mmCIF file of C-alpha atoms and ligand atoms in Angstrom:
data_model
loop_
_atom_site.group_PDB
_atom_site.id
_atom_site.type_symbol
_atom_site.label_atom_id
_atom_site.label_comp_id
_atom_site.label_asym_id
_atom_site.label_seq_id
_atom_site.Cartn_x
_atom_site.Cartn_y
_atom_site.Cartn_z
ATOM 1 C CA MET A 1 -2.075 -1.622 13.630
ATOM 2 C CA THR A 2 1.645 -0.894 13.626
ATOM 3 C CA TYR A 3 1.824 0.884 10.265
ATOM 4 C CA LYS A 4 2.195 4.636 10.482
ATOM 5 C CA PRO A 5 2.629 6.995 7.575
ATOM 6 C CA PRO A 6 6.312 7.983 7.344
ATOM 7 C CA ASN A 7 7.259 11.118 9.246
ATOM 8 C CA ARG A 8 8.023 14.085 7.103
ATOM 9 C CA ALA A 9 11.374 15.911 7.134
ATOM 10 C CA PRO A 10 11.501 17.697 10.470
ATOM 11 C CA GLY A 11 12.855 21.071 9.220
ATOM 12 C CA GLY A 12 13.148 23.246 12.329
ATOM 13 C CA ALA A 13 11.184 20.736 14.450
ATOM 14 C CA PRO A 14 12.003 20.108 18.127
ATOM 15 C CA PRO A 15 14.359 17.210 18.993
ATOM 16 C CA ALA A 16 12.862 13.746 18.434
ATOM 17 C CA GLY A 17 12.280 12.996 22.147
ATOM 18 C CA LEU A 18 10.430 16.254 22.787
ATOM 19 C CA ALA A 19 8.434 15.951 19.581
ATOM 20 C CA ALA A 20 7.346 12.442 20.572
ATOM 21 C CA LEU A 21 6.333 13.645 24.025
ATOM 22 C CA ARG A 22 4.318 16.504 22.582
ATOM 23 C CA ARG A 23 2.651 14.129 20.092
ATOM 24 C CA ALA A 24 1.725 11.774 22.938
ATOM 25 C CA ASN A 25 0.279 14.652 24.977
ATOM 26 C CA LEU A 26 -1.729 16.014 22.048
ATOM 27 C CA SER A 27 -3.092 12.513 21.572
ATOM 28 C CA LEU A 28 -3.954 12.245 25.261
ATOM 29 C CA VAL A 29 -5.982 15.471 25.123
ATOM 30 C CA LEU A 30 -7.801 14.473 21.922
ATOM 31 C CA ARG A 31 -8.643 11.047 23.338
ATOM 32 C CA GLU A 32 -10.191 12.678 26.396
ATOM 33 C CA LEU A 33 -12.280 14.922 24.149
ATOM 34 C CA ARG A 34 -13.351 12.003 21.967
ATOM 35 C CA ASP A 35 -14.770 10.242 25.038
ATOM 36 C CA HIS A 36 -16.659 13.326 26.281
ATOM 37 C CA LYS A 37 -18.886 15.802 24.518
ATOM 38 C CA SER A 38 -17.025 18.843 25.768
ATOM 39 C CA LEU A 39 -14.596 19.623 28.578
ATOM 40 C CA SER A 40 -12.940 22.610 30.186
ATOM 41 C CA ARG A 41 -9.155 22.869 30.183
ATOM 42 C CA ALA A 42 -9.208 22.318 33.947
ATOM 43 C CA HIS A 43 -11.124 19.065 33.522
ATOM 44 C CA ILE A 44 -8.703 17.887 30.864
ATOM 45 C CA ALA A 45 -5.753 18.674 33.144
ATOM 46 C CA GLU A 46 -7.431 16.730 35.935
ATOM 47 C CA ALA A 47 -8.273 13.746 33.743
ATOM 48 C CA THR A 48 -4.909 13.486 32.003
ATOM 49 C CA GLY A 49 -2.645 14.446 34.907
ATOM 50 C CA LEU A 50 -1.020 17.109 32.718
ATOM 51 C CA HIS A 51 -0.146 20.533 34.116
ATOM 52 C CA ARG A 52 -2.741 23.291 33.485
ATOM 53 C CA ALA A 53 -0.211 25.378 31.566
ATOM 54 C CA THR A 54 0.723 22.392 29.408
ATOM 55 C CA VAL A 55 -2.937 21.767 28.588
ATOM 56 C CA SER A 56 -3.438 25.435 27.619
ATOM 57 C CA ASN A 57 -0.378 25.283 25.431
ATOM 58 C CA LEU A 58 -1.476 22.027 23.728
ATOM 59 C CA MET A 59 -4.974 23.427 23.314
ATOM 60 C CA ALA A 60 -3.629 26.504 21.540
ATOM 61 C CA GLU A 61 -1.989 24.224 18.986
ATOM 62 C CA LEU A 62 -5.103 22.066 18.564
ATOM 63 C CA LEU A 63 -7.274 25.181 18.141
ATOM 64 C CA GLU A 64 -4.896 26.616 15.589
ATOM 65 C CA ARG A 65 -5.116 23.366 13.641
ATOM 66 C CA ARG A 66 -8.923 23.369 13.993
ATOM 67 C CA LEU A 67 -8.936 19.900 15.579
ATOM 68 C CA VAL A 68 -10.860 21.299 18.567
ATOM 69 C CA ARG A 69 -13.203 24.261 18.946
ATOM 70 C CA GLU A 70 -14.440 26.458 21.759
ATOM 71 C CA VAL A 71 -18.016 25.570 22.671
ATOM 72 C CA GLY A 72 -18.951 28.314 25.124
ATOM 73 C CA VAL A 73 -18.907 27.942 28.880
ATOM 74 C CA GLU A 74 -19.465 25.136 31.320
ATOM 75 C CA HIS A 75 -20.793 25.916 34.822
ATOM 76 C CA VAL A 76 -19.282 23.866 37.621
ATOM 77 C CA GLY A 77 -21.716 23.369 40.523
ATOM 78 C CA ALA A 78 -24.426 25.865 41.496
ATOM 79 C CA VAL A 79 -22.063 28.692 42.331
ATOM 80 C CA GLY A 80 -19.030 27.569 40.344
ATOM 81 C CA ARG A 81 -17.093 29.938 38.176
ATOM 82 C CA PRO A 82 -17.990 29.466 34.480
ATOM 83 C CA ARG A 83 -15.152 27.809 32.517
ATOM 84 C CA ARG A 84 -14.627 27.914 28.783
ATOM 85 C CA ALA A 85 -15.140 24.438 27.309
ATOM 86 C CA VAL A 86 -13.709 22.836 24.173
ATOM 87 C CA ALA A 87 -14.900 19.941 22.001
ATOM 88 C CA LEU A 88 -13.485 17.778 19.250
ATOM 89 C CA HIS A 89 -13.925 19.556 15.942
ATOM 90 C CA GLY A 90 -11.945 18.507 12.900
ATOM 91 C CA ALA A 91 -14.811 19.088 10.452
ATOM 92 C CA HIS A 92 -12.120 19.619 7.782
ATOM 93 C CA VAL A 93 -10.465 16.251 8.535
ATOM 94 C CA GLY A 94 -12.014 13.192 6.892
ATOM 95 C CA ALA A 95 -11.794 9.479 7.625
ATOM 96 C CA LEU A 96 -12.721 7.132 4.794
ATOM 97 C CA GLY A 97 -13.681 3.546 5.579
ATOM 98 C CA MET A 98 -14.351 1.054 2.783
ATOM 99 C CA GLU A 99 -15.210 -2.593 2.499
ATOM 100 C CA ILE A 100 -14.913 -4.899 -0.471
ATOM 101 C CA ASN A 101 -16.846 -8.119 -0.267
ATOM 102 C CA VAL A 102 -17.971 -10.852 -2.633
ATOM 103 C CA ASP A 103 -20.845 -8.883 -4.100
ATOM 104 C CA TYR A 104 -20.508 -5.266 -3.002
ATOM 105 C CA ILE A 105 -18.244 -2.352 -2.139
ATOM 106 C CA ALA A 106 -19.311 -0.251 0.863
ATOM 107 C CA VAL A 107 -18.171 3.249 1.748
ATOM 108 C CA HIS A 108 -18.431 5.128 5.050
ATOM 109 C CA GLY A 109 -16.821 8.552 5.246
ATOM 110 C CA THR A 110 -16.923 10.732 8.344
ATOM 111 C CA ASP A 111 -15.208 13.767 9.746
ATOM 112 C CA LEU A 112 -13.086 13.596 12.887
ATOM 113 C CA SER A 113 -16.117 13.942 15.167
ATOM 114 C CA GLY A 114 -17.841 10.981 13.474
ATOM 115 C CA ARG A 115 -20.327 13.012 11.427
ATOM 116 C CA ILE A 116 -21.237 10.920 8.365
ATOM 117 C CA LEU A 117 -20.359 12.598 5.062
ATOM 118 C CA VAL A 118 -20.628 9.725 2.571
ATOM 119 C CA GLU A 119 -22.324 6.378 2.910
ATOM 120 C CA ARG A 120 -23.113 4.058 0.034
ATOM 121 C CA ARG A 121 -23.049 0.481 -1.151
ATOM 122 C CA VAL A 122 -22.225 -0.392 -4.726
ATOM 123 C CA VAL A 123 -23.128 -3.784 -6.191
ATOM 124 C CA HIS A 124 -19.946 -5.327 -7.559
ATOM 125 C CA ASP A 125 -19.129 -8.918 -8.498
ATOM 126 C CA ALA A 126 -15.645 -9.135 -6.971
ATOM 127 C CA MET A 127 -15.786 -12.914 -7.108
ATOM 128 C CA GLY A 128 -16.264 -12.996 -10.881
ATOM 129 C CA SER A 129 -14.276 -9.924 -11.904
ATOM 130 C CA GLY A 130 -10.801 -10.999 -10.739
ATOM 131 C CA PRO A 131 -8.434 -8.954 -8.568
ATOM 132 C CA ASP A 132 -7.223 -6.440 -11.186
ATOM 133 C CA SER A 133 -10.670 -5.289 -12.122
ATOM 134 C CA ALA A 134 -11.874 -5.348 -8.493
ATOM 135 C CA VAL A 135 -8.964 -3.146 -7.383
ATOM 136 C CA ARG A 136 -9.638 -0.717 -10.248
ATOM 137 C CA ARG A 137 -13.308 -0.516 -9.248
ATOM 138 C CA LEU A 138 -12.363 -0.055 -5.618
ATOM 139 C CA GLY A 139 -10.066 2.789 -6.719
ATOM 140 C CA LEU A 140 -12.850 4.501 -8.664
ATOM 141 C CA VAL A 141 -15.317 4.234 -5.769
ATOM 142 C CA ALA A 142 -12.628 5.541 -3.376
ATOM 143 C CA LYS A 143 -11.868 8.481 -5.679
ATOM 144 C CA GLU A 144 -15.548 9.432 -5.889
ATOM 145 C CA ALA A 145 -15.861 9.216 -2.120
ATOM 146 C CA VAL A 146 -12.756 11.357 -1.527
ATOM 147 C CA GLU A 147 -14.104 13.979 -3.953
ATOM 148 C CA ALA A 148 -17.536 13.954 -2.292
ATOM 149 C CA MET A 149 -15.924 14.368 1.131
ATOM 150 C CA ARG A 150 -13.762 17.241 -0.108
ATOM 151 C CA ARG A 151 -16.880 18.930 -1.527
ATOM 152 C CA ALA A 152 -18.390 18.558 1.961
ATOM 153 C CA GLY A 153 -15.331 20.364 3.349
ATOM 154 C CA ALA A 154 -13.374 17.410 4.790
ATOM 155 C CA SER A 155 -10.151 16.132 3.293
ATOM 156 C CA PRO A 156 -9.616 12.432 4.099
ATOM 157 C CA ALA A 157 -6.493 11.871 6.178
ATOM 158 C CA GLY A 158 -6.518 8.156 5.484
ATOM 159 C CA ILE A 159 -8.384 5.256 3.921
ATOM 160 C CA VAL A 160 -8.805 1.867 5.583
ATOM 161 C CA VAL A 161 -10.167 -0.958 3.438
ATOM 162 C CA ALA A 162 -11.867 -3.962 5.017
ATOM 163 C CA VAL A 163 -11.333 -7.278 3.225
ATOM 164 C CA PRO A 164 -12.932 -10.650 4.003
ATOM 165 C CA GLY A 165 -9.791 -12.683 4.474
ATOM 166 C CA LEU A 166 -6.326 -12.957 5.972
ATOM 167 C CA VAL A 167 -4.593 -9.586 5.925
ATOM 168 C CA ASP A 168 -0.982 -8.727 6.696
ATOM 169 C CA VAL A 169 -1.823 -5.307 8.118
ATOM 170 C CA VAL A 170 1.798 -4.151 8.411
ATOM 171 C CA ARG A 171 2.500 -4.658 4.695
ATOM 172 C CA GLY A 172 -1.060 -4.014 3.517
ATOM 173 C CA VAL A 173 -1.130 -7.373 1.720
ATOM 174 C CA VAL A 174 -4.187 -9.623 1.448
ATOM 175 C CA THR A 175 -2.569 -12.994 2.104
ATOM 176 C CA LEU A 176 -5.690 -14.997 1.301
ATOM 177 C CA ALA A 177 -9.308 -14.029 0.636
ATOM 178 C CA PRO A 178 -10.810 -17.377 -0.426
ATOM 179 C CA ASN A 179 -14.206 -16.036 -1.487
ATOM 180 C CA LEU A 180 -12.671 -13.316 -3.661
ATOM 181 C CA TYR A 181 -10.081 -15.779 -5.100
ATOM 182 C CA TRP A 182 -7.319 -13.385 -3.975
ATOM 183 C CA HIS A 183 -3.966 -14.397 -2.579
ATOM 184 C CA ASP A 184 -0.832 -12.381 -1.845
ATOM 185 C CA LEU A 185 -2.420 -9.246 -3.267
ATOM 186 C CA PRO A 186 -0.524 -6.037 -2.308
ATOM 187 C CA LEU A 187 -3.805 -4.142 -2.053
ATOM 188 C CA ALA A 188 -2.553 -1.105 -0.086
ATOM 189 C CA ASP A 189 0.248 -0.457 -2.614
ATOM 190 C CA GLN A 190 -1.966 -1.007 -5.642
ATOM 191 C CA LEU A 191 -4.717 1.225 -4.345
ATOM 192 C CA SER A 192 -2.215 3.888 -3.245
ATOM 193 C CA SER A 193 -0.755 4.070 -6.722
ATOM 194 C CA LEU A 194 -4.226 4.271 -8.309
ATOM 195 C CA LEU A 195 -5.049 7.113 -5.925
ATOM 196 C CA SER A 196 -1.597 8.732 -5.970
ATOM 197 C CA PRO A 197 -2.824 12.167 -7.154
ATOM 198 C CA LEU A 198 -5.065 12.325 -4.069
ATOM 199 C CA ARG A 199 -2.149 11.718 -1.648
ATOM 200 C CA VAL A 200 -4.189 9.806 0.930
ATOM 201 C CA PRO A 201 -2.472 6.905 2.773
ATOM 202 C CA VAL A 202 -4.198 3.522 2.410
ATOM 203 C CA ARG A 203 -4.276 0.654 4.895
ATOM 204 C CA VAL A 204 -5.961 -2.731 4.716
ATOM 205 C CA ASP A 205 -7.475 -4.808 7.511
ATOM 206 C CA ASN A 206 -9.733 -7.782 8.099
ATOM 207 C CA ASP A 207 -13.470 -7.055 7.793
ATOM 208 C CA ALA A 208 -14.556 -8.940 10.909
ATOM 209 C CA ASN A 209 -11.928 -7.227 13.075
ATOM 210 C CA LEU A 210 -13.093 -3.815 11.877
ATOM 211 C CA ALA A 211 -16.766 -4.697 12.328
ATOM 212 C CA ALA A 212 -16.038 -5.969 15.850
ATOM 213 C CA LEU A 213 -14.449 -2.598 16.636
ATOM 214 C CA ALA A 214 -17.525 -0.812 15.268
ATOM 215 C CA GLU A 215 -19.759 -2.999 17.451
ATOM 216 C CA TYR A 216 -17.625 -2.397 20.503
ATOM 217 C CA THR A 217 -17.595 1.378 20.007
ATOM 218 C CA SER A 218 -21.088 2.072 18.641
ATOM 219 C CA GLY A 219 -23.144 -1.101 18.202
ATOM 220 C CA VAL A 220 -26.032 -2.769 19.984
ATOM 221 C CA ALA A 221 -23.721 -4.222 22.681
ATOM 222 C CA ALA A 222 -21.292 -1.261 22.748
ATOM 223 C CA GLY A 223 -18.903 -1.320 25.678
ATOM 224 C CA THR A 224 -19.258 -5.084 26.320
ATOM 225 C CA PRO A 225 -15.613 -6.007 26.963
ATOM 226 C CA TYR A 226 -16.003 -9.711 26.027
ATOM 227 C CA LEU A 227 -17.667 -9.672 22.642
ATOM 228 C CA VAL A 228 -17.457 -11.806 19.508
ATOM 229 C CA TYR A 229 -18.656 -10.450 16.196
ATOM 230 C CA LEU A 230 -19.603 -12.704 13.275
ATOM 231 C CA THR A 231 -19.866 -11.422 9.720
ATOM 232 C CA GLY A 232 -22.793 -13.013 7.939
ATOM 233 C CA GLU A 233 -21.915 -12.751 4.286
ATOM 234 C CA VAL A 234 -20.997 -15.389 1.716
ATOM 235 C CA GLY A 235 -17.994 -15.955 3.959
ATOM 236 C CA VAL A 236 -18.100 -15.951 7.734
ATOM 237 C CA GLY A 237 -15.375 -14.288 9.775
ATOM 238 C CA GLY A 238 -15.050 -13.462 13.431
ATOM 239 C CA GLY A 239 -13.711 -10.475 15.328
ATOM 240 C CA ILE A 240 -12.917 -11.210 18.948
ATOM 241 C CA ILE A 241 -12.805 -8.506 21.632
ATOM 242 C CA LEU A 242 -11.370 -9.687 24.961
ATOM 243 C CA GLY A 243 -11.062 -7.263 27.874
ATOM 244 C CA GLY A 244 -11.940 -4.414 25.504
ATOM 245 C CA GLU A 245 -9.054 -5.237 23.142
ATOM 246 C CA LEU A 246 -9.134 -6.782 19.706
ATOM 247 C CA LEU A 247 -7.508 -10.232 19.722
ATOM 248 C CA ARG A 248 -5.148 -10.399 16.769
ATOM 249 C CA GLY A 249 -2.946 -13.385 17.581
ATOM 250 C CA ALA A 250 0.785 -13.862 16.979
ATOM 251 C CA ASP A 251 0.611 -13.095 13.247
ATOM 252 C CA GLY A 252 -2.616 -11.090 13.118
ATOM 253 C CA PHE A 253 -4.657 -13.972 11.748
ATOM 254 C CA SER A 254 -6.948 -14.892 14.634
ATOM 255 C CA GLY A 255 -10.691 -14.897 14.070
ATOM 256 C CA GLU A 256 -10.811 -17.181 11.012
ATOM 257 C CA VAL A 257 -13.787 -18.919 12.548
ATOM 258 C CA GLY A 258 -15.507 -19.496 9.196
ATOM 259 C CA HIS A 259 -12.897 -22.162 8.509
ATOM 260 C CA LEU A 260 -13.392 -24.190 11.651
ATOM 261 C CA GLN A 261 -14.103 -27.651 10.329
ATOM 262 C CA VAL A 262 -17.542 -28.667 11.585
ATOM 263 C CA ASP A 263 -18.392 -31.464 9.141
ATOM 264 C CA PRO A 264 -15.617 -33.733 7.793
ATOM 265 C CA ASN A 265 -18.138 -35.137 5.282
ATOM 266 C CA GLY A 266 -19.369 -31.718 4.181
ATOM 267 C CA ALA A 267 -19.006 -29.615 1.064
ATOM 268 C CA GLN A 268 -15.827 -28.042 -0.255
ATOM 269 C CA CYS A 269 -15.132 -24.518 1.004
ATOM 270 C CA GLY A 270 -13.710 -21.540 -0.920
ATOM 271 C CA CYS A 271 -10.472 -22.154 1.034
ATOM 272 C CA GLY A 272 -10.138 -25.634 -0.482
ATOM 273 C CA ARG A 273 -10.867 -27.520 2.740
ATOM 274 C CA ILE A 274 -13.909 -29.642 3.465
ATOM 275 C CA GLY A 275 -16.833 -28.894 5.770
ATOM 276 C CA CYS A 276 -15.815 -25.461 7.046
ATOM 277 C CA TRP A 277 -18.402 -23.660 9.225
ATOM 278 C CA GLU A 278 -19.114 -21.117 6.461
ATOM 279 C CA THR A 279 -20.162 -23.890 4.063
ATOM 280 C CA LYS A 280 -22.986 -24.469 6.570
ATOM 281 C CA VAL A 281 -23.942 -20.938 7.570
ATOM 282 C CA GLY A 282 -22.621 -18.572 4.864
ATOM 283 C CA LEU A 283 -25.174 -16.741 2.716
ATOM 284 C CA ALA A 284 -24.285 -18.893 -0.309
ATOM 285 C CA ALA A 285 -25.184 -22.040 1.658
ATOM 286 C CA LEU A 286 -28.527 -20.631 2.756
ATOM 287 C CA VAL A 287 -29.425 -19.343 -0.718
ATOM 288 C CA ARG A 288 -28.510 -22.723 -2.250
ATOM 289 C CA ALA A 289 -30.816 -24.540 0.181
ATOM 290 C CA ALA A 290 -33.633 -22.007 0.358
ATOM 291 C CA MET A 291 -33.860 -20.697 -3.217
ATOM 292 C CA PRO A 292 -31.514 -22.669 -5.499
ATOM 293 C CA GLU A 293 -32.653 -20.696 -8.565
ATOM 294 C CA GLN A 294 -30.708 -17.707 -7.123
ATOM 295 C CA ALA A 295 -27.618 -19.690 -6.028
ATOM 296 C CA TYR A 296 -24.196 -18.023 -6.270
ATOM 297 C CA GLY A 297 -21.993 -18.812 -9.247
ATOM 298 C CA LEU A 298 -24.746 -19.940 -11.647
ATOM 299 C CA PRO A 299 -23.358 -19.436 -15.182
ATOM 300 C CA GLY A 300 -24.817 -16.551 -17.173
ATOM 301 C CA MET A 301 -26.727 -15.068 -14.229
ATOM 302 C CA PRO A 302 -26.237 -11.404 -13.286
ATOM 303 C CA MET A 303 -25.039 -10.838 -9.729
ATOM 304 C CA PRO A 304 -28.141 -9.997 -7.636
ATOM 305 C CA ASP A 305 -27.869 -7.444 -4.851
ATOM 306 C CA PRO A 306 -27.259 -9.316 -1.568
ATOM 307 C CA GLY A 307 -29.827 -7.045 0.096
ATOM 308 C CA GLU A 308 -32.460 -8.139 -2.450
ATOM 309 C CA ARG A 309 -31.638 -11.823 -1.924
ATOM 310 C CA VAL A 310 -32.027 -11.399 1.826
ATOM 311 C CA ALA A 311 -35.254 -9.401 1.370
ATOM 312 C CA ASP A 312 -36.627 -12.260 -0.804
ATOM 313 C CA LEU A 313 -35.724 -14.732 1.945
ATOM 314 C CA ALA A 314 -37.355 -12.585 4.646
ATOM 315 C CA ARG A 315 -40.550 -12.302 2.581
ATOM 316 C CA GLY A 316 -40.652 -16.066 2.019
ATOM 317 C CA LEU A 317 -40.034 -16.808 5.697
ATOM 318 C CA ALA A 318 -42.712 -14.332 6.783
ATOM 319 C CA SER A 319 -45.228 -16.099 4.536
ATOM 320 C CA GLY A 320 -44.225 -19.504 5.937
ATOM 321 C CA ASP A 321 -42.470 -20.920 2.840
ATOM 322 C CA ARG A 322 -41.647 -24.516 3.870
ATOM 323 C CA ARG A 323 -38.385 -24.910 1.959
ATOM 324 C CA MET A 324 -37.042 -21.623 3.345
ATOM 325 C CA THR A 325 -38.205 -22.356 6.903
ATOM 326 C CA THR A 326 -36.424 -25.720 6.884
ATOM 327 C CA ALA A 327 -33.264 -24.213 5.392
ATOM 328 C CA VAL A 328 -33.106 -21.371 7.913
ATOM 329 C CA ALA A 329 -33.704 -23.747 10.855
ATOM 330 C CA GLN A 330 -30.748 -25.856 9.738
ATOM 331 C CA VAL A 331 -28.522 -22.808 9.316
ATOM 332 C CA GLY A 332 -29.634 -21.610 12.775
ATOM 333 C CA GLU A 333 -28.571 -24.922 14.342
ATOM 334 C CA TRP A 334 -25.166 -24.797 12.648
ATOM 335 C CA LEU A 335 -24.833 -21.188 13.791
ATOM 336 C CA GLY A 336 -25.459 -22.298 17.377
ATOM 337 C CA LEU A 337 -22.984 -25.166 17.082
ATOM 338 C CA GLY A 338 -20.190 -22.871 15.886
ATOM 339 C CA GLY A 339 -21.193 -20.263 18.464
ATOM 340 C CA SER A 340 -20.837 -22.868 21.205
ATOM 341 C CA ILE A 341 -17.226 -23.559 20.119
ATOM 342 C CA LEU A 342 -16.502 -19.826 20.437
ATOM 343 C CA ALA A 343 -18.284 -19.640 23.805
ATOM 344 C CA ASN A 344 -16.290 -22.627 25.084
ATOM 345 C CA LEU A 345 -13.048 -21.010 23.908
ATOM 346 C CA PHE A 346 -13.504 -17.321 24.726
ATOM 347 C CA ASN A 347 -16.403 -17.079 27.187
ATOM 348 C CA PRO A 348 -17.904 -13.942 25.577
ATOM 349 C CA ARG A 349 -20.991 -12.209 27.032
ATOM 350 C CA VAL A 350 -22.466 -11.658 23.591
ATOM 351 C CA ILE A 351 -22.011 -12.927 20.079
ATOM 352 C CA VAL A 352 -23.096 -10.098 17.791
ATOM 353 C CA ILE A 353 -24.255 -11.410 14.440
ATOM 354 C CA GLY A 354 -23.945 -9.101 11.462
ATOM 355 C CA GLY A 355 -24.678 -9.054 7.742
ATOM 356 C CA TYR A 356 -27.490 -11.324 6.642
ATOM 357 C CA PHE A 357 -27.549 -13.108 10.034
ATOM 358 C CA ALA A 358 -28.892 -9.857 11.520
ATOM 359 C CA SER A 359 -31.511 -9.391 8.788
ATOM 360 C CA LEU A 360 -32.896 -12.907 9.398
ATOM 361 C CA ALA A 361 -32.232 -12.941 13.155
ATOM 362 C CA GLN A 362 -35.840 -13.533 14.202
ATOM 363 C CA TRP A 363 -35.841 -16.864 12.335
ATOM 364 C CA LEU A 364 -32.231 -17.912 12.993
ATOM 365 C CA LEU A 365 -31.758 -17.011 16.635
ATOM 366 C CA PRO A 366 -34.214 -19.339 18.395
ATOM 367 C CA HIS A 367 -32.466 -22.347 16.785
ATOM 368 C CA ALA A 368 -28.988 -20.938 17.343
ATOM 369 C CA GLN A 369 -29.575 -20.015 20.994
ATOM 370 C CA ASP A 370 -31.006 -23.491 21.823
ATOM 371 C CA GLN A 371 -28.041 -25.208 20.256
ATOM 372 C CA LEU A 372 -25.545 -22.956 22.037
ATOM 373 C CA GLN A 373 -27.099 -23.589 25.444
ATOM 374 C CA ARG A 374 -26.995 -27.337 24.808
ATOM 375 C CA LEU A 375 -23.321 -27.429 23.758
ATOM 376 C CA VAL A 376 -21.548 -25.023 26.104
ATOM 377 C CA VAL A 377 -19.877 -26.750 29.041
ATOM 378 C CA ALA A 378 -19.653 -24.082 31.773
ATOM 379 C CA ALA A 379 -23.112 -22.953 32.885
ATOM 380 C CA PRO A 380 -22.233 -19.224 33.151
ATOM 381 C CA ALA A 381 -20.647 -19.301 29.687
ATOM 382 C CA ALA A 382 -23.870 -20.805 28.324
ATOM 383 C CA GLN A 383 -25.604 -17.562 29.235
ATOM 384 C CA CYS A 384 -23.797 -15.987 26.307
ATOM 385 C CA ARG A 385 -26.425 -14.347 24.107
ATOM 386 C CA PHE A 386 -26.614 -14.061 20.355
ATOM 387 C CA VAL A 387 -27.694 -10.524 19.475
ATOM 388 C CA ALA A 388 -28.412 -9.048 16.062
ATOM 389 C CA SER A 389 -26.219 -6.170 14.936
ATOM 390 C CA THR A 390 -28.030 -2.947 14.120
ATOM 391 C CA LEU A 391 -25.180 -1.613 11.992
ATOM 392 C CA GLY A 392 -26.302 -3.530 8.885
ATOM 393 C CA PHE A 393 -24.033 -4.272 5.958
ATOM 394 C CA GLY A 394 -22.030 -1.152 6.843
ATOM 395 C CA ALA A 395 -20.407 -2.437 10.044
ATOM 396 C CA ALA A 396 -16.964 -3.142 8.559
ATOM 397 C CA SER A 397 -16.737 0.142 6.626
ATOM 398 C CA ARG A 398 -17.888 2.023 9.732
ATOM 399 C CA GLY A 399 -15.187 0.268 11.795
ATOM 400 C CA ALA A 400 -12.672 1.103 9.052
ATOM 401 C CA ALA A 401 -13.534 4.829 9.276
ATOM 402 C CA SER A 402 -13.268 4.766 13.057
ATOM 403 C CA MET A 403 -9.831 3.174 12.730
ATOM 404 C CA VAL A 404 -8.709 6.144 10.618
ATOM 405 C CA VAL A 405 -10.046 8.447 13.355
ATOM 406 C CA SER A 406 -8.125 6.436 15.984
ATOM 407 C CA ASP A 407 -4.940 6.769 13.927
ATOM 408 C CA ILE A 408 -5.383 10.542 13.781
ATOM 409 C CA ILE A 409 -6.020 10.722 17.509
ATOM 410 C CA ASP A 410 -2.953 8.539 18.160
ATOM 411 C CA ASP A 411 -0.780 10.892 16.134
ATOM 412 C CA PRO A 412 -2.454 14.250 15.387
ATOM 413 C CA THR A 413 0.798 15.684 14.003
ATOM 414 C CA THR A 414 0.194 13.802 10.741
ATOM 415 C CA ILE A 415 -2.759 16.127 10.210
ATOM 416 C CA MET A 416 -1.021 19.241 11.354
ATOM 417 C CA ASP A 417 1.876 18.756 8.969
ATOM 418 C CA SER A 418 -0.421 18.619 5.985
ATOM 419 C CA SER A 419 -2.993 21.256 6.943
ATOM 420 C CA PRO A 420 -2.333 24.857 5.950
ATOM 421 C CA ARG A 421 -1.073 27.143 8.684
ATOM 422 C CA PRO A 422 -3.221 30.236 9.206
ATOM 423 C CA VAL A 423 -1.626 33.392 7.839
ATOM 424 C CA PRO A 424 -0.396 35.609 10.740
ATOM 425 C CA HIS A 425 -2.004 39.059 10.886
HETATM 426 ZN ZN1 LIG B 1 -12.800 -22.952 4.572
#
């Protein structure tokens, strides 16, 4: 989260210290407005501790840049004087979140206020296509999304791409994505050069971290400060929120829970090790056990849509298919076993399960919850609940878009520098 687009030449700008202070204050005001529907200047001054005159001055700049708008009056108390209120606007500023996974590319584009402008999922065999072709496809989907957002009146200020693997977020390099067969791929640079005519900065981050942020800000357990999110795809990753903050670790690589070894005599994992948790609970493992005719990696078979595979499973389970019921019970128990390791380590209140785990939650959760209760040591920690995400396959791309919004709010001057100044009358 340390990468920032380079500052532009400061021709005629205030000295660096003052500019930084102003940037921080603009950010403070925008953050306050993000957390509330609308506020008067007086309320903002009160909440931020800034002087009234400073707030008015900052607001003039934000209004001029169309990042906030006047929204009429707010009445304070029964006899209070009406005050003019402002709200976050930025309908012309876009935030594009994307996710590439084993079998799809997802897109979630919003404006600054979170209004959804583009949302789609494209079936794509990233596993079989190799990195060059996957990056090209990602570039094409990104270009289409940027164009669609511009047609809707919002120019994306940044793109964040979620990847299922280890990501060096500072350099924008995918260090290792075992299920995509990627290693040391400079994805941010490659995508930036493919999209160079569009002039939109690109960042890359881990899918589970971004999905955990989406859950924490807008999911089923939003606001729960001790929350673990699990991606339920072919691979399984974890995003860990502790005290309301994303846990990244010393090198940014925490949360690789899919590669906890749970069975030393198990199957080989995409990472090359044996018996990783995701070889027990990943979608590929469930499909192999429940409907082997649709298993991943069968030669000559077209890549089925993951949503269709999961829908087939749900239909079979609903009709009581024995092979599927047995397979899902086993996966549920392994899910609970891994969940208990996380509960013993981090003592979360909830473990939000995403991806296919959420779609099949009614069959998986009873087994998983039993197992978790049995294996967690501290009684209060054993009250940790598995809950199904309601954000669907789009959680990571949604989190990616909200990270672009956070970046803008952290440093709104990146927008102001690139947006046209109104012509003085
Ligand atoms: Zn592994």
